[in-house]
Structure formats: structure tokens, C-alpha cells
Amino acid sequence: MMSQASIDQPNGQAPDNRVSDRAAESTFREVDDAAREIPAIEFRNVTMMFDERKVLNDLSFKVMKGETKIILGGSGCGKSTTIKLVLGLLKPDSGQVLVDGEDITDYSEVKMMRIRRKLGMIFQEGALFDSLSVYENVAFKLHEQGVPEDEVESAVRRMLRFVNLEESIDKMPAELSGGMRRRVGIARALVGDPKIVMFDEPTAGLDPPTARTICELAMKLRDLEDVSSIFVTHEMNNLDYLCSEYAVVNEAGEVIFEKEGEKLCLINSKVLMMSDGQVIFSGTDETLRRSEDKYIQKFLRGRDE
């Protein structure tokens, strides 16, 4: 369940007097909980073929509870395929895909419906229904589930407050900017309080300030809601934001973003770089930047064509 501090209170206000230091400590405190040792997502030696081409080649990685795994790589390297495998939209040719320790590799569509209730999906274009209002878009899943309307409205307003769009609740998608549409898409993905969220190129085509806003929402989910996520991107600015800042609640109950190193060392964001369906790097952003690999250095300089 999402924390009261960041969603239920206007402007992210906390119901108590927590201060920044204490909030930061709670964000990074190690939890003695055996359930946290089970990865939220795990790939074990996954290979995926499209025609004669290996899109994924013996791919193995883990996303731990409360961790953001940033998957980098050029077009066609297999980044988005990983998300489709977690959603059960594709099946691997070999290997295993696990969600919360549960092997979903051979699950039927009926079984996957239960797994998908744990997942939130942020699409590149927001993927809104143009004929439905912002309220109706965010409420869509709840309406399908037959949730009473008073509960639906409460949940929708909480999610829109989280993405700072409550004032747009009655607007149509055509009235929104591209960045606002993405934020509505995020609100819709968060209905039901999923603890695993996947971002597929969520900032593609956005101007830098709007892209920054999307990354701030991802940081709030990671640091204040303990959400596990895969963040697929080819944009280095996203890496800079997600690996150098963290969200905390200050003395006034407002969500603020602090730089890594001022008080804490960020440990809940890791980088996975892919090329031709294989992992060529896994670790921290600092280690990535020190790599002498020619492909990695070319990518970091923005020339990954």
C-alpha cells in the first residue's frame, strides 16, 4: 500500500513531523525481512529468438525489492523485450522468468492475469484512451474490476495528486501536453498500488524539464514507496537523475530531492547495459563511467548509432 506521506496529503505533505534526515534514513535502512531477499524480478539464462536473430542471448539479472534497474542500450538490443517477457506477452525460447520468486515462464494467459495485478506498466506514449477523460482513463482498471464508485474516485484522486495533475481530472487527453499525458499514464499504472513498475522509454520525445519530472516520479516510487522497477532508456540524462538523487520528505512535509553524497550513498539504483541481446555491463553508474569498453564509452558520449 502506498505511503500516506507522499500520496494522501496535498503537495506530498506528511501527516506527522518527520524531518529530512529521518525520512532519508528510513529510505535506506536495511530491513531484516526474509521476503526482501527474494528478487522482485529475475531472469535466468533467458534466450529469445526472432526469426534467425537472437534478441536475448543467455540473459540473467535480478531486480531486488525496492531497487530500480536501469537498462541501457541502443535500438534493437533487447531492452523492451525484457519488459514484454515480464508481462507474459512473449515467452522465451529457453531460460526462466520469475516474478516475486514465482516462475512465470510457461504461465497461461489466465495465470498471467493474476501476476499482472502486481505490475504497473508505463508506456512510451502514455497510451491513453482519447475518448475518455483523465478521470476515466485512470479509473479504467478499477471500473473493469467493479470497484464501487466512491472508492474509485478516492483512488483516482490520490494517483493524480501523486503526479501533480488533480486539477486536470476532467480534461480530455487532447487538452494535455505530451508530458501531462505521460503523467496520466503513470497515474493509471499506479492504481492498485503495484509494488513492481516497468518504465519503457518513458521520457522519449520529451523536453528536458518534462523528462526530469518523469524521473522524479520514478524516484518517489523507489524511495518513498519501496517500489521495484525496470527503467528502460537510451537517454543518459535519465541515468544522471536516477543514480545521483533520492527523494525524501522535509520538515514541512514536502517531497524534495537531495544529491547523493551530501548525506547518503545511493544503493538502490543499478545499471544494466545491453548490446546484441547480451549483458555487457552490470553495476553502479560510477563503475559504468570508468569502463574502458569502447562501445560503452561511445554510448556515454551519445553516439550509440
PDB file of C-alpha atoms in Angstrom:
ATOM      1  CA  MET A   1       0.000   0.000   0.000  1.00  0.00           C
ATOM      2  CA  MET A   2       1.364   3.425  -0.908  1.00  0.00           C
ATOM      3  CA  SER A   3       2.529   5.590   1.969  1.00  0.00           C
ATOM      4  CA  GLN A   4       0.290   8.303   3.358  1.00  0.00           C
ATOM      5  CA  ALA A   5       3.146  10.798   3.268  1.00  0.00           C
ATOM      6  CA  SER A   6       3.528  11.075  -0.468  1.00  0.00           C
ATOM      7  CA  ILE A   7       0.048  10.463  -1.810  1.00  0.00           C
ATOM      8  CA  ASP A   8      -2.783  11.135   0.594  1.00  0.00           C
ATOM      9  CA  GLN A   9      -1.633  14.577   1.660  1.00  0.00           C
ATOM     10  CA  PRO A  10      -1.829  17.607  -0.665  1.00  0.00           C
ATOM     11  CA  ASN A  11       1.509  18.504  -2.239  1.00  0.00           C
ATOM     12  CA  GLY A  12       3.039  15.378  -0.705  1.00  0.00           C
ATOM     13  CA  GLN A  13       2.548  16.665   2.865  1.00  0.00           C
ATOM     14  CA  ALA A  14       3.226  14.169   5.603  1.00  0.00           C
ATOM     15  CA  PRO A  15       0.667  13.636   8.368  1.00  0.00           C
ATOM     16  CA  ASP A  16       3.383  13.861  11.025  1.00  0.00           C
ATOM     17  CA  ASN A  17       6.541  15.888  11.646  1.00  0.00           C
ATOM     18  CA  ARG A  18       9.105  13.674  10.015  1.00  0.00           C
ATOM     19  CA  VAL A  19      12.241  15.536   9.087  1.00  0.00           C
ATOM     20  CA  SER A  20      14.513  15.078   6.119  1.00  0.00           C
ATOM     21  CA  ASP A  21      17.216  13.133   7.935  1.00  0.00           C
ATOM     22  CA  ARG A  22      14.769  10.630   9.393  1.00  0.00           C
ATOM     23  CA  ALA A  23      12.991  10.188   6.077  1.00  0.00           C
ATOM     24  CA  ALA A  24      16.292   9.585   4.340  1.00  0.00           C
ATOM     25  CA  GLU A  25      17.301   7.056   6.967  1.00  0.00           C
ATOM     26  CA  SER A  26      14.036   5.165   6.541  1.00  0.00           C
ATOM     27  CA  THR A  27      14.538   5.127   2.791  1.00  0.00           C
ATOM     28  CA  PHE A  28      17.874   3.340   3.031  1.00  0.00           C
ATOM     29  CA  ARG A  29      17.522   1.340   6.234  1.00  0.00           C
ATOM     30  CA  GLU A  30      18.289  -2.333   5.797  1.00  0.00           C
ATOM     31  CA  VAL A  31      15.261  -4.449   6.592  1.00  0.00           C
ATOM     32  CA  ASP A  32      15.651  -7.780   8.341  1.00  0.00           C
ATOM     33  CA  ASP A  33      12.967  -9.459   6.270  1.00  0.00           C
ATOM     34  CA  ALA A  34      13.475 -12.774   4.518  1.00  0.00           C
ATOM     35  CA  ALA A  35      10.895 -11.819   1.884  1.00  0.00           C
ATOM     36  CA  ARG A  36      13.149  -8.985   0.729  1.00  0.00           C
ATOM     37  CA  GLU A  37      15.827 -11.494  -0.209  1.00  0.00           C
ATOM     38  CA  ILE A  38      13.555 -12.810  -2.959  1.00  0.00           C
ATOM     39  CA  PRO A  39      14.074 -10.739  -6.143  1.00  0.00           C
ATOM     40  CA  ALA A  40      11.076  -8.804  -7.423  1.00  0.00           C
ATOM     41  CA  ILE A  41      12.129  -9.838 -10.952  1.00  0.00           C
ATOM     42  CA  GLU A  42      14.683 -12.421 -12.014  1.00  0.00           C
ATOM     43  CA  PHE A  43      15.869 -13.602 -15.431  1.00  0.00           C
ATOM     44  CA  ARG A  44      17.760 -16.892 -15.515  1.00  0.00           C
ATOM     45  CA  ASN A  45      19.685 -17.648 -18.714  1.00  0.00           C
ATOM     46  CA  VAL A  46      16.915 -16.319 -20.958  1.00  0.00           C
ATOM     47  CA  THR A  47      17.310 -16.681 -24.715  1.00  0.00           C
ATOM     48  CA  MET A  48      14.782 -15.219 -27.163  1.00  0.00           C
ATOM     49  CA  MET A  49      14.797 -15.703 -30.930  1.00  0.00           C
ATOM     50  CA  PHE A  50      13.005 -13.603 -33.559  1.00  0.00           C
ATOM     51  CA  ASP A  51      13.315 -15.462 -36.838  1.00  0.00           C
ATOM     52  CA  GLU A  52      17.029 -16.323 -37.007  1.00  0.00           C
ATOM     53  CA  ARG A  53      18.203 -13.492 -34.744  1.00  0.00           C
ATOM     54  CA  LYS A  54      18.915 -13.823 -31.019  1.00  0.00           C
ATOM     55  CA  VAL A  55      17.199 -10.838 -29.441  1.00  0.00           C
ATOM     56  CA  LEU A  56      18.249 -12.042 -25.980  1.00  0.00           C
ATOM     57  CA  ASN A  57      21.256 -14.276 -25.544  1.00  0.00           C
ATOM     58  CA  ASP A  58      21.522 -16.133 -22.192  1.00  0.00           C
ATOM     59  CA  LEU A  59      20.318 -13.063 -20.261  1.00  0.00           C
ATOM     60  CA  SER A  60      20.500 -13.237 -16.453  1.00  0.00           C
ATOM     61  CA  PHE A  61      19.832 -10.456 -13.942  1.00  0.00           C
ATOM     62  CA  LYS A  62      17.861  -9.623 -10.779  1.00  0.00           C
ATOM     63  CA  VAL A  63      15.838  -6.660  -9.587  1.00  0.00           C
ATOM     64  CA  MET A  64      15.696  -6.676  -5.790  1.00  0.00           C
ATOM     65  CA  LYS A  65      12.840  -5.301  -3.661  1.00  0.00           C
ATOM     66  CA  GLY A  66      12.850  -1.505  -3.718  1.00  0.00           C
ATOM     67  CA  GLU A  67      15.538  -1.380  -6.400  1.00  0.00           C
ATOM     68  CA  THR A  68      15.484   0.401  -9.762  1.00  0.00           C
ATOM     69  CA  LYS A  69      17.300  -1.443 -12.546  1.00  0.00           C
ATOM     70  CA  ILE A  70      18.139   0.965 -15.366  1.00  0.00           C
ATOM     71  CA  ILE A  71      18.514  -0.947 -18.635  1.00  0.00           C
ATOM     72  CA  LEU A  72      20.596   0.956 -21.187  1.00  0.00           C
ATOM     73  CA  GLY A  73      21.402   0.167 -24.779  1.00  0.00           C
ATOM     74  CA  GLY A  74      20.902   1.189 -28.381  1.00  0.00           C
ATOM     75  CA  SER A  75      17.873   0.401 -30.521  1.00  0.00           C
ATOM     76  CA  GLY A  76      17.265  -3.297 -31.077  1.00  0.00           C
ATOM     77  CA  CYS A  77      19.493  -4.506 -28.229  1.00  0.00           C
ATOM     78  CA  GLY A  78      16.612  -6.286 -26.445  1.00  0.00           C
ATOM     79  CA  LYS A  79      15.700  -3.723 -23.776  1.00  0.00           C
ATOM     80  CA  SER A  80      11.950  -3.606 -24.361  1.00  0.00           C
ATOM     81  CA  THR A  81      11.785  -7.365 -24.939  1.00  0.00           C
ATOM     82  CA  THR A  82      12.668  -7.875 -21.262  1.00  0.00           C
ATOM     83  CA  ILE A  83       9.539  -5.967 -20.232  1.00  0.00           C
ATOM     84  CA  LYS A  84       7.327  -7.967 -22.598  1.00  0.00           C
ATOM     85  CA  LEU A  85       8.677 -11.176 -21.062  1.00  0.00           C
ATOM     86  CA  VAL A  86       7.857  -9.994 -17.525  1.00  0.00           C
ATOM     87  CA  LEU A  87       4.326  -9.129 -18.673  1.00  0.00           C
ATOM     88  CA  GLY A  88       3.976 -12.561 -20.268  1.00  0.00           C
ATOM     89  CA  LEU A  89       3.396 -11.021 -23.706  1.00  0.00           C
ATOM     90  CA  LEU A  90       6.308 -13.094 -25.013  1.00  0.00           C
ATOM     91  CA  LYS A  91       7.686 -16.485 -23.989  1.00  0.00           C
ATOM     92  CA  PRO A  92      11.436 -17.214 -24.014  1.00  0.00           C
ATOM     93  CA  ASP A  93      12.873 -19.980 -26.153  1.00  0.00           C
ATOM     94  CA  SER A  94      14.887 -21.090 -23.147  1.00  0.00           C
ATOM     95  CA  GLY A  95      15.556 -19.957 -19.589  1.00  0.00           C
ATOM     96  CA  GLN A  96      13.258 -18.764 -16.824  1.00  0.00           C
ATOM     97  CA  VAL A  97      11.497 -15.525 -15.867  1.00  0.00           C
ATOM     98  CA  LEU A  98      10.444 -15.122 -12.227  1.00  0.00           C
ATOM     99  CA  VAL A  99       8.255 -12.512 -10.513  1.00  0.00           C
ATOM    100  CA  ASP A 100       8.418 -12.409  -6.697  1.00  0.00           C
ATOM    101  CA  GLY A 101      10.111 -15.805  -6.796  1.00  0.00           C
ATOM    102  CA  GLU A 102       7.332 -17.339  -8.908  1.00  0.00           C
ATOM    103  CA  ASP A 103       8.372 -18.941 -12.201  1.00  0.00           C
ATOM    104  CA  ILE A 104       6.011 -17.440 -14.808  1.00  0.00           C
ATOM    105  CA  THR A 105       7.888 -18.769 -17.845  1.00  0.00           C
ATOM    106  CA  ASP A 106       5.189 -21.170 -19.027  1.00  0.00           C
ATOM    107  CA  TYR A 107       2.153 -19.488 -17.485  1.00  0.00           C
ATOM    108  CA  SER A 108      -1.047 -19.369 -19.499  1.00  0.00           C
ATOM    109  CA  GLU A 109      -2.849 -16.104 -20.176  1.00  0.00           C
ATOM    110  CA  VAL A 110      -5.266 -16.876 -17.335  1.00  0.00           C
ATOM    111  CA  LYS A 111      -2.433 -17.372 -14.837  1.00  0.00           C
ATOM    112  CA  MET A 112      -0.671 -14.239 -16.078  1.00  0.00           C
ATOM    113  CA  MET A 113      -3.725 -12.120 -15.268  1.00  0.00           C
ATOM    114  CA  ARG A 114      -3.023 -12.701 -11.564  1.00  0.00           C
ATOM    115  CA  ILE A 115       0.659 -11.789 -11.984  1.00  0.00           C
ATOM    116  CA  ARG A 116      -0.149  -8.620 -13.926  1.00  0.00           C
ATOM    117  CA  ARG A 117      -2.156  -7.305 -10.977  1.00  0.00           C
ATOM    118  CA  LYS A 118       1.198  -6.929  -9.197  1.00  0.00           C
ATOM    119  CA  LEU A 119       2.655  -4.913 -12.066  1.00  0.00           C
ATOM    120  CA  GLY A 120       2.414  -1.333 -13.241  1.00  0.00           C
ATOM    121  CA  MET A 121       3.383  -0.511 -16.832  1.00  0.00           C
ATOM    122  CA  ILE A 122       4.438   2.927 -18.073  1.00  0.00           C
ATOM    123  CA  PHE A 123       4.293   3.077 -21.875  1.00  0.00           C
ATOM    124  CA  GLN A 124       6.353   5.421 -24.030  1.00  0.00           C
ATOM    125  CA  GLU A 125       3.400   7.397 -25.360  1.00  0.00           C
ATOM    126  CA  GLY A 126       1.123   7.210 -22.329  1.00  0.00           C
ATOM    127  CA  ALA A 127      -1.299   5.030 -24.363  1.00  0.00           C
ATOM    128  CA  LEU A 128      -4.405   6.868 -23.166  1.00  0.00           C
ATOM    129  CA  PHE A 129      -7.923   6.305 -24.468  1.00  0.00           C
ATOM    130  CA  ASP A 130      -8.595   9.514 -26.405  1.00  0.00           C
ATOM    131  CA  SER A 131     -12.368   9.235 -25.969  1.00  0.00           C
ATOM    132  CA  LEU A 132     -12.132   9.042 -22.162  1.00  0.00           C
ATOM    133  CA  SER A 133     -11.432  11.850 -19.710  1.00  0.00           C
ATOM    134  CA  VAL A 134      -8.394  11.856 -17.434  1.00  0.00           C
ATOM    135  CA  TYR A 135     -10.604  10.549 -14.625  1.00  0.00           C
ATOM    136  CA  GLU A 136     -11.998   7.754 -16.781  1.00  0.00           C
ATOM    137  CA  ASN A 137      -8.551   6.781 -18.070  1.00  0.00           C
ATOM    138  CA  VAL A 138      -7.084   6.441 -14.576  1.00  0.00           C
ATOM    139  CA  ALA A 139     -10.225   4.698 -13.308  1.00  0.00           C
ATOM    140  CA  PHE A 140     -10.431   2.251 -16.226  1.00  0.00           C
ATOM    141  CA  LYS A 141      -8.943  -0.777 -14.464  1.00  0.00           C
ATOM    142  CA  LEU A 142     -10.995  -0.194 -11.317  1.00  0.00           C
ATOM    143  CA  HIS A 143     -14.206   0.135 -13.318  1.00  0.00           C
ATOM    144  CA  GLU A 144     -13.413  -3.163 -15.055  1.00  0.00           C
ATOM    145  CA  GLN A 145     -12.997  -4.785 -11.636  1.00  0.00           C
ATOM    146  CA  GLY A 146     -16.375  -3.458 -10.439  1.00  0.00           C
ATOM    147  CA  VAL A 147     -14.931  -1.320  -7.619  1.00  0.00           C
ATOM    148  CA  PRO A 148     -17.590   0.966  -6.024  1.00  0.00           C
ATOM    149  CA  GLU A 149     -17.509   4.482  -7.488  1.00  0.00           C
ATOM    150  CA  ASP A 150     -16.725   6.250  -4.212  1.00  0.00           C
ATOM    151  CA  GLU A 151     -13.623   4.069  -3.822  1.00  0.00           C
ATOM    152  CA  VAL A 152     -12.728   4.636  -7.480  1.00  0.00           C
ATOM    153  CA  GLU A 153     -12.867   8.416  -7.123  1.00  0.00           C
ATOM    154  CA  SER A 154     -10.739   8.350  -3.981  1.00  0.00           C
ATOM    155  CA  ALA A 155      -8.098   6.164  -5.647  1.00  0.00           C
ATOM    156  CA  VAL A 156      -8.064   8.233  -8.848  1.00  0.00           C
ATOM    157  CA  ARG A 157      -7.627  11.491  -6.965  1.00  0.00           C
ATOM    158  CA  ARG A 158      -4.783  10.018  -4.894  1.00  0.00           C
ATOM    159  CA  MET A 159      -2.943   8.904  -8.018  1.00  0.00           C
ATOM    160  CA  LEU A 160      -3.467  12.206  -9.822  1.00  0.00           C
ATOM    161  CA  ARG A 161      -2.262  14.037  -6.724  1.00  0.00           C
ATOM    162  CA  PHE A 162       0.853  11.880  -6.759  1.00  0.00           C
ATOM    163  CA  VAL A 163       1.647  13.001 -10.326  1.00  0.00           C
ATOM    164  CA  ASN A 164       0.529  16.605  -9.627  1.00  0.00           C
ATOM    165  CA  LEU A 165      -2.401  16.533 -12.050  1.00  0.00           C
ATOM    166  CA  GLU A 166      -5.501  16.521  -9.850  1.00  0.00           C
ATOM    167  CA  GLU A 167      -6.623  19.834 -11.355  1.00  0.00           C
ATOM    168  CA  SER A 168      -6.795  18.137 -14.786  1.00  0.00           C
ATOM    169  CA  ILE A 169      -9.141  15.373 -13.658  1.00  0.00           C
ATOM    170  CA  ASP A 170     -11.989  16.385 -16.023  1.00  0.00           C
ATOM    171  CA  LYS A 171      -9.851  17.169 -19.083  1.00  0.00           C
ATOM    172  CA  MET A 172      -9.653  15.084 -22.238  1.00  0.00           C
ATOM    173  CA  PRO A 173      -6.294  13.719 -23.470  1.00  0.00           C
ATOM    174  CA  ALA A 174      -6.346  16.107 -26.438  1.00  0.00           C
ATOM    175  CA  GLU A 175      -6.201  19.014 -23.965  1.00  0.00           C
ATOM    176  CA  LEU A 176      -2.985  17.747 -22.366  1.00  0.00           C
ATOM    177  CA  SER A 177       0.656  18.276 -23.278  1.00  0.00           C
ATOM    178  CA  GLY A 178       2.827  15.275 -24.065  1.00  0.00           C
ATOM    179  CA  GLY A 179       4.351  15.340 -20.590  1.00  0.00           C
ATOM    180  CA  MET A 180       0.939  15.547 -18.928  1.00  0.00           C
ATOM    181  CA  ARG A 181      -0.244  12.548 -20.938  1.00  0.00           C
ATOM    182  CA  ARG A 182       2.757  10.554 -19.704  1.00  0.00           C
ATOM    183  CA  ARG A 183       1.940  11.530 -16.118  1.00  0.00           C
ATOM    184  CA  VAL A 184      -1.683  10.435 -16.543  1.00  0.00           C
ATOM    185  CA  GLY A 185      -0.324   7.140 -17.873  1.00  0.00           C
ATOM    186  CA  ILE A 186       1.781   6.805 -14.734  1.00  0.00           C
ATOM    187  CA  ALA A 187      -1.234   7.530 -12.515  1.00  0.00           C
ATOM    188  CA  ARG A 188      -3.213   4.842 -14.346  1.00  0.00           C
ATOM    189  CA  ALA A 189      -0.370   2.337 -13.928  1.00  0.00           C
ATOM    190  CA  LEU A 190      -0.239   3.009 -10.185  1.00  0.00           C
ATOM    191  CA  VAL A 191      -3.917   2.340  -9.477  1.00  0.00           C
ATOM    192  CA  GLY A 192      -3.996  -0.755  -7.286  1.00  0.00           C
ATOM    193  CA  ASP A 193      -0.644   0.130  -5.669  1.00  0.00           C
ATOM    194  CA  PRO A 194       1.623  -2.247  -7.634  1.00  0.00           C
ATOM    195  CA  LYS A 195       4.989  -2.899  -5.979  1.00  0.00           C
ATOM    196  CA  ILE A 196       6.675  -3.604  -9.321  1.00  0.00           C
ATOM    197  CA  VAL A 197       6.594  -0.936 -12.048  1.00  0.00           C
ATOM    198  CA  MET A 198       8.139  -1.038 -15.506  1.00  0.00           C
ATOM    199  CA  PHE A 199       9.060   2.060 -17.486  1.00  0.00           C
ATOM    200  CA  ASP A 200       9.572   1.582 -21.237  1.00  0.00           C
ATOM    201  CA  GLU A 201      11.351   4.670 -22.624  1.00  0.00           C
ATOM    202  CA  PRO A 202       9.046   6.945 -20.564  1.00  0.00           C
ATOM    203  CA  THR A 203      10.877  10.171 -21.456  1.00  0.00           C
ATOM    204  CA  ALA A 204      11.352   9.604 -25.196  1.00  0.00           C
ATOM    205  CA  GLY A 205      10.485  12.740 -27.159  1.00  0.00           C
ATOM    206  CA  LEU A 206      10.000  14.936 -24.086  1.00  0.00           C
ATOM    207  CA  ASP A 207      11.785  18.211 -23.407  1.00  0.00           C
ATOM    208  CA  PRO A 208      14.421  18.077 -20.597  1.00  0.00           C
ATOM    209  CA  PRO A 209      12.279  19.676 -17.830  1.00  0.00           C
ATOM    210  CA  THR A 210       9.379  17.303 -18.501  1.00  0.00           C
ATOM    211  CA  ALA A 211      11.718  14.312 -18.693  1.00  0.00           C
ATOM    212  CA  ARG A 212      13.121  15.400 -15.332  1.00  0.00           C
ATOM    213  CA  THR A 213       9.573  15.384 -13.900  1.00  0.00           C
ATOM    214  CA  ILE A 214       9.037  11.779 -15.049  1.00  0.00           C
ATOM    215  CA  CYS A 215      12.322  10.737 -13.428  1.00  0.00           C
ATOM    216  CA  GLU A 216      11.294  12.472 -10.188  1.00  0.00           C
ATOM    217  CA  LEU A 217       8.122  10.364 -10.127  1.00  0.00           C
ATOM    218  CA  ALA A 218      10.248   7.233 -10.566  1.00  0.00           C
ATOM    219  CA  MET A 219      12.469   8.344  -7.680  1.00  0.00           C
ATOM    220  CA  LYS A 220       9.451   8.979  -5.441  1.00  0.00           C
ATOM    221  CA  LEU A 221       8.187   5.472  -6.144  1.00  0.00           C
ATOM    222  CA  ARG A 222      11.604   3.974  -5.416  1.00  0.00           C
ATOM    223  CA  ASP A 223      12.498   5.926  -2.282  1.00  0.00           C
ATOM    224  CA  LEU A 224       9.141   6.653  -0.633  1.00  0.00           C
ATOM    225  CA  GLU A 225       7.023   3.687  -1.731  1.00  0.00           C
ATOM    226  CA  ASP A 226       9.644   0.893  -1.852  1.00  0.00           C
ATOM    227  CA  VAL A 227       8.631   0.054  -5.429  1.00  0.00           C
ATOM    228  CA  SER A 228      10.852  -2.196  -7.542  1.00  0.00           C
ATOM    229  CA  SER A 229      11.227  -1.151 -11.161  1.00  0.00           C
ATOM    230  CA  ILE A 230      12.840  -1.703 -14.523  1.00  0.00           C
ATOM    231  CA  PHE A 231      13.574   1.606 -16.258  1.00  0.00           C
ATOM    232  CA  VAL A 232      14.369   1.042 -19.939  1.00  0.00           C
ATOM    233  CA  THR A 233      16.026   4.017 -21.608  1.00  0.00           C
ATOM    234  CA  HIS A 234      18.696   5.108 -24.051  1.00  0.00           C
ATOM    235  CA  GLU A 235      18.934   8.631 -22.615  1.00  0.00           C
ATOM    236  CA  MET A 236      21.876   9.413 -20.357  1.00  0.00           C
ATOM    237  CA  ASN A 237      20.088  12.254 -18.558  1.00  0.00           C
ATOM    238  CA  ASN A 238      17.761   9.672 -17.003  1.00  0.00           C
ATOM    239  CA  LEU A 239      20.769   7.794 -15.660  1.00  0.00           C
ATOM    240  CA  ASP A 240      22.156  11.017 -14.181  1.00  0.00           C
ATOM    241  CA  TYR A 241      18.914  11.765 -12.332  1.00  0.00           C
ATOM    242  CA  LEU A 242      18.101   8.268 -11.084  1.00  0.00           C
ATOM    243  CA  CYS A 243      21.611   7.420  -9.915  1.00  0.00           C
ATOM    244  CA  SER A 244      22.579  10.719  -8.293  1.00  0.00           C
ATOM    245  CA  GLU A 245      19.470  11.872  -6.397  1.00  0.00           C
ATOM    246  CA  TYR A 246      16.957  10.486  -3.959  1.00  0.00           C
ATOM    247  CA  ALA A 247      13.542  11.602  -2.683  1.00  0.00           C
ATOM    248  CA  VAL A 248      12.907  12.449   0.966  1.00  0.00           C
ATOM    249  CA  VAL A 249      10.246  14.296   2.952  1.00  0.00           C
ATOM    250  CA  ASN A 250      11.419  17.530   4.588  1.00  0.00           C
ATOM    251  CA  GLU A 251      10.358  19.232   7.815  1.00  0.00           C
ATOM    252  CA  ALA A 252       7.372  20.854   6.088  1.00  0.00           C
ATOM    253  CA  GLY A 253       6.130  17.518   4.783  1.00  0.00           C
ATOM    254  CA  GLU A 254       7.159  18.291   1.206  1.00  0.00           C
ATOM    255  CA  VAL A 255       8.888  15.812  -1.093  1.00  0.00           C
ATOM    256  CA  ILE A 256      12.335  17.119  -2.040  1.00  0.00           C
ATOM    257  CA  PHE A 257      15.265  15.658  -3.943  1.00  0.00           C
ATOM    258  CA  GLU A 258      18.752  15.544  -2.474  1.00  0.00           C
ATOM    259  CA  LYS A 259      22.058  14.798  -4.131  1.00  0.00           C
ATOM    260  CA  GLU A 260      23.858  11.535  -3.452  1.00  0.00           C
ATOM    261  CA  GLY A 261      26.887  12.065  -1.236  1.00  0.00           C
ATOM    262  CA  GLU A 262      25.526  15.024   0.709  1.00  0.00           C
ATOM    263  CA  LYS A 263      24.119  12.715   3.378  1.00  0.00           C
ATOM    264  CA  LEU A 264      23.831   9.238   1.898  1.00  0.00           C
ATOM    265  CA  CYS A 265      25.245   6.988  -0.783  1.00  0.00           C
ATOM    266  CA  LEU A 266      22.574   5.766  -3.174  1.00  0.00           C
ATOM    267  CA  ILE A 267      22.479   1.968  -3.269  1.00  0.00           C
ATOM    268  CA  ASN A 268      19.031   1.157  -4.676  1.00  0.00           C
ATOM    269  CA  SER A 269      19.673   2.022  -8.343  1.00  0.00           C
ATOM    270  CA  LYS A 270      21.833  -0.184 -10.557  1.00  0.00           C
ATOM    271  CA  VAL A 271      22.676  -0.154 -14.260  1.00  0.00           C
ATOM    272  CA  LEU A 272      22.457  -2.957 -16.795  1.00  0.00           C
ATOM    273  CA  MET A 273      23.817  -2.245 -20.274  1.00  0.00           C
ATOM    274  CA  MET A 274      22.922  -4.479 -23.192  1.00  0.00           C
ATOM    275  CA  SER A 275      24.266  -4.958 -26.695  1.00  0.00           C
ATOM    276  CA  ASP A 276      23.042  -7.583 -29.183  1.00  0.00           C
ATOM    277  CA  GLY A 277      20.895  -9.235 -26.525  1.00  0.00           C
ATOM    278  CA  GLN A 278      23.747  -9.716 -24.064  1.00  0.00           C
ATOM    279  CA  VAL A 279      24.747  -8.007 -20.846  1.00  0.00           C
ATOM    280  CA  ILE A 280      27.970  -6.084 -21.388  1.00  0.00           C
ATOM    281  CA  PHE A 281      27.837  -4.265 -18.047  1.00  0.00           C
ATOM    282  CA  SER A 282      26.106  -4.659 -14.687  1.00  0.00           C
ATOM    283  CA  GLY A 283      26.824  -2.455 -11.701  1.00  0.00           C
ATOM    284  CA  THR A 284      26.815   1.126 -10.472  1.00  0.00           C
ATOM    285  CA  ASP A 285      26.780   4.213 -12.665  1.00  0.00           C
ATOM    286  CA  GLU A 286      30.176   5.225 -11.264  1.00  0.00           C
ATOM    287  CA  THR A 287      31.719   1.948 -12.432  1.00  0.00           C
ATOM    288  CA  LEU A 288      29.988   2.282 -15.809  1.00  0.00           C
ATOM    289  CA  ARG A 289      31.536   5.699 -16.393  1.00  0.00           C
ATOM    290  CA  ARG A 290      35.001   4.331 -15.590  1.00  0.00           C
ATOM    291  CA  SER A 291      34.648   1.450 -18.056  1.00  0.00           C
ATOM    292  CA  GLU A 292      37.217   1.295 -20.853  1.00  0.00           C
ATOM    293  CA  ASP A 293      34.897  -0.706 -23.107  1.00  0.00           C
ATOM    294  CA  LYS A 294      34.744   1.095 -26.474  1.00  0.00           C
ATOM    295  CA  TYR A 295      31.013   0.512 -27.019  1.00  0.00           C
ATOM    296  CA  ILE A 296      30.200   1.815 -23.545  1.00  0.00           C
ATOM    297  CA  GLN A 297      32.348   4.904 -23.983  1.00  0.00           C
ATOM    298  CA  LYS A 298      30.746   5.596 -27.357  1.00  0.00           C
ATOM    299  CA  PHE A 299      27.283   5.223 -25.816  1.00  0.00           C
ATOM    300  CA  LEU A 300      28.144   7.536 -22.923  1.00  0.00           C
ATOM    301  CA  ARG A 301      29.205  10.180 -25.403  1.00  0.00           C
ATOM    302  CA  GLY A 302      25.824   9.891 -27.113  1.00  0.00           C
ATOM    303  CA  ARG A 303      26.973   8.106 -30.267  1.00  0.00           C
ATOM    304  CA  ASP A 304      25.325   4.701 -29.947  1.00  0.00           C
ATOM    305  CA  GLU A 305      24.114   4.528 -33.559  1.00  0.00           C
TER     306      GLU A 305
END
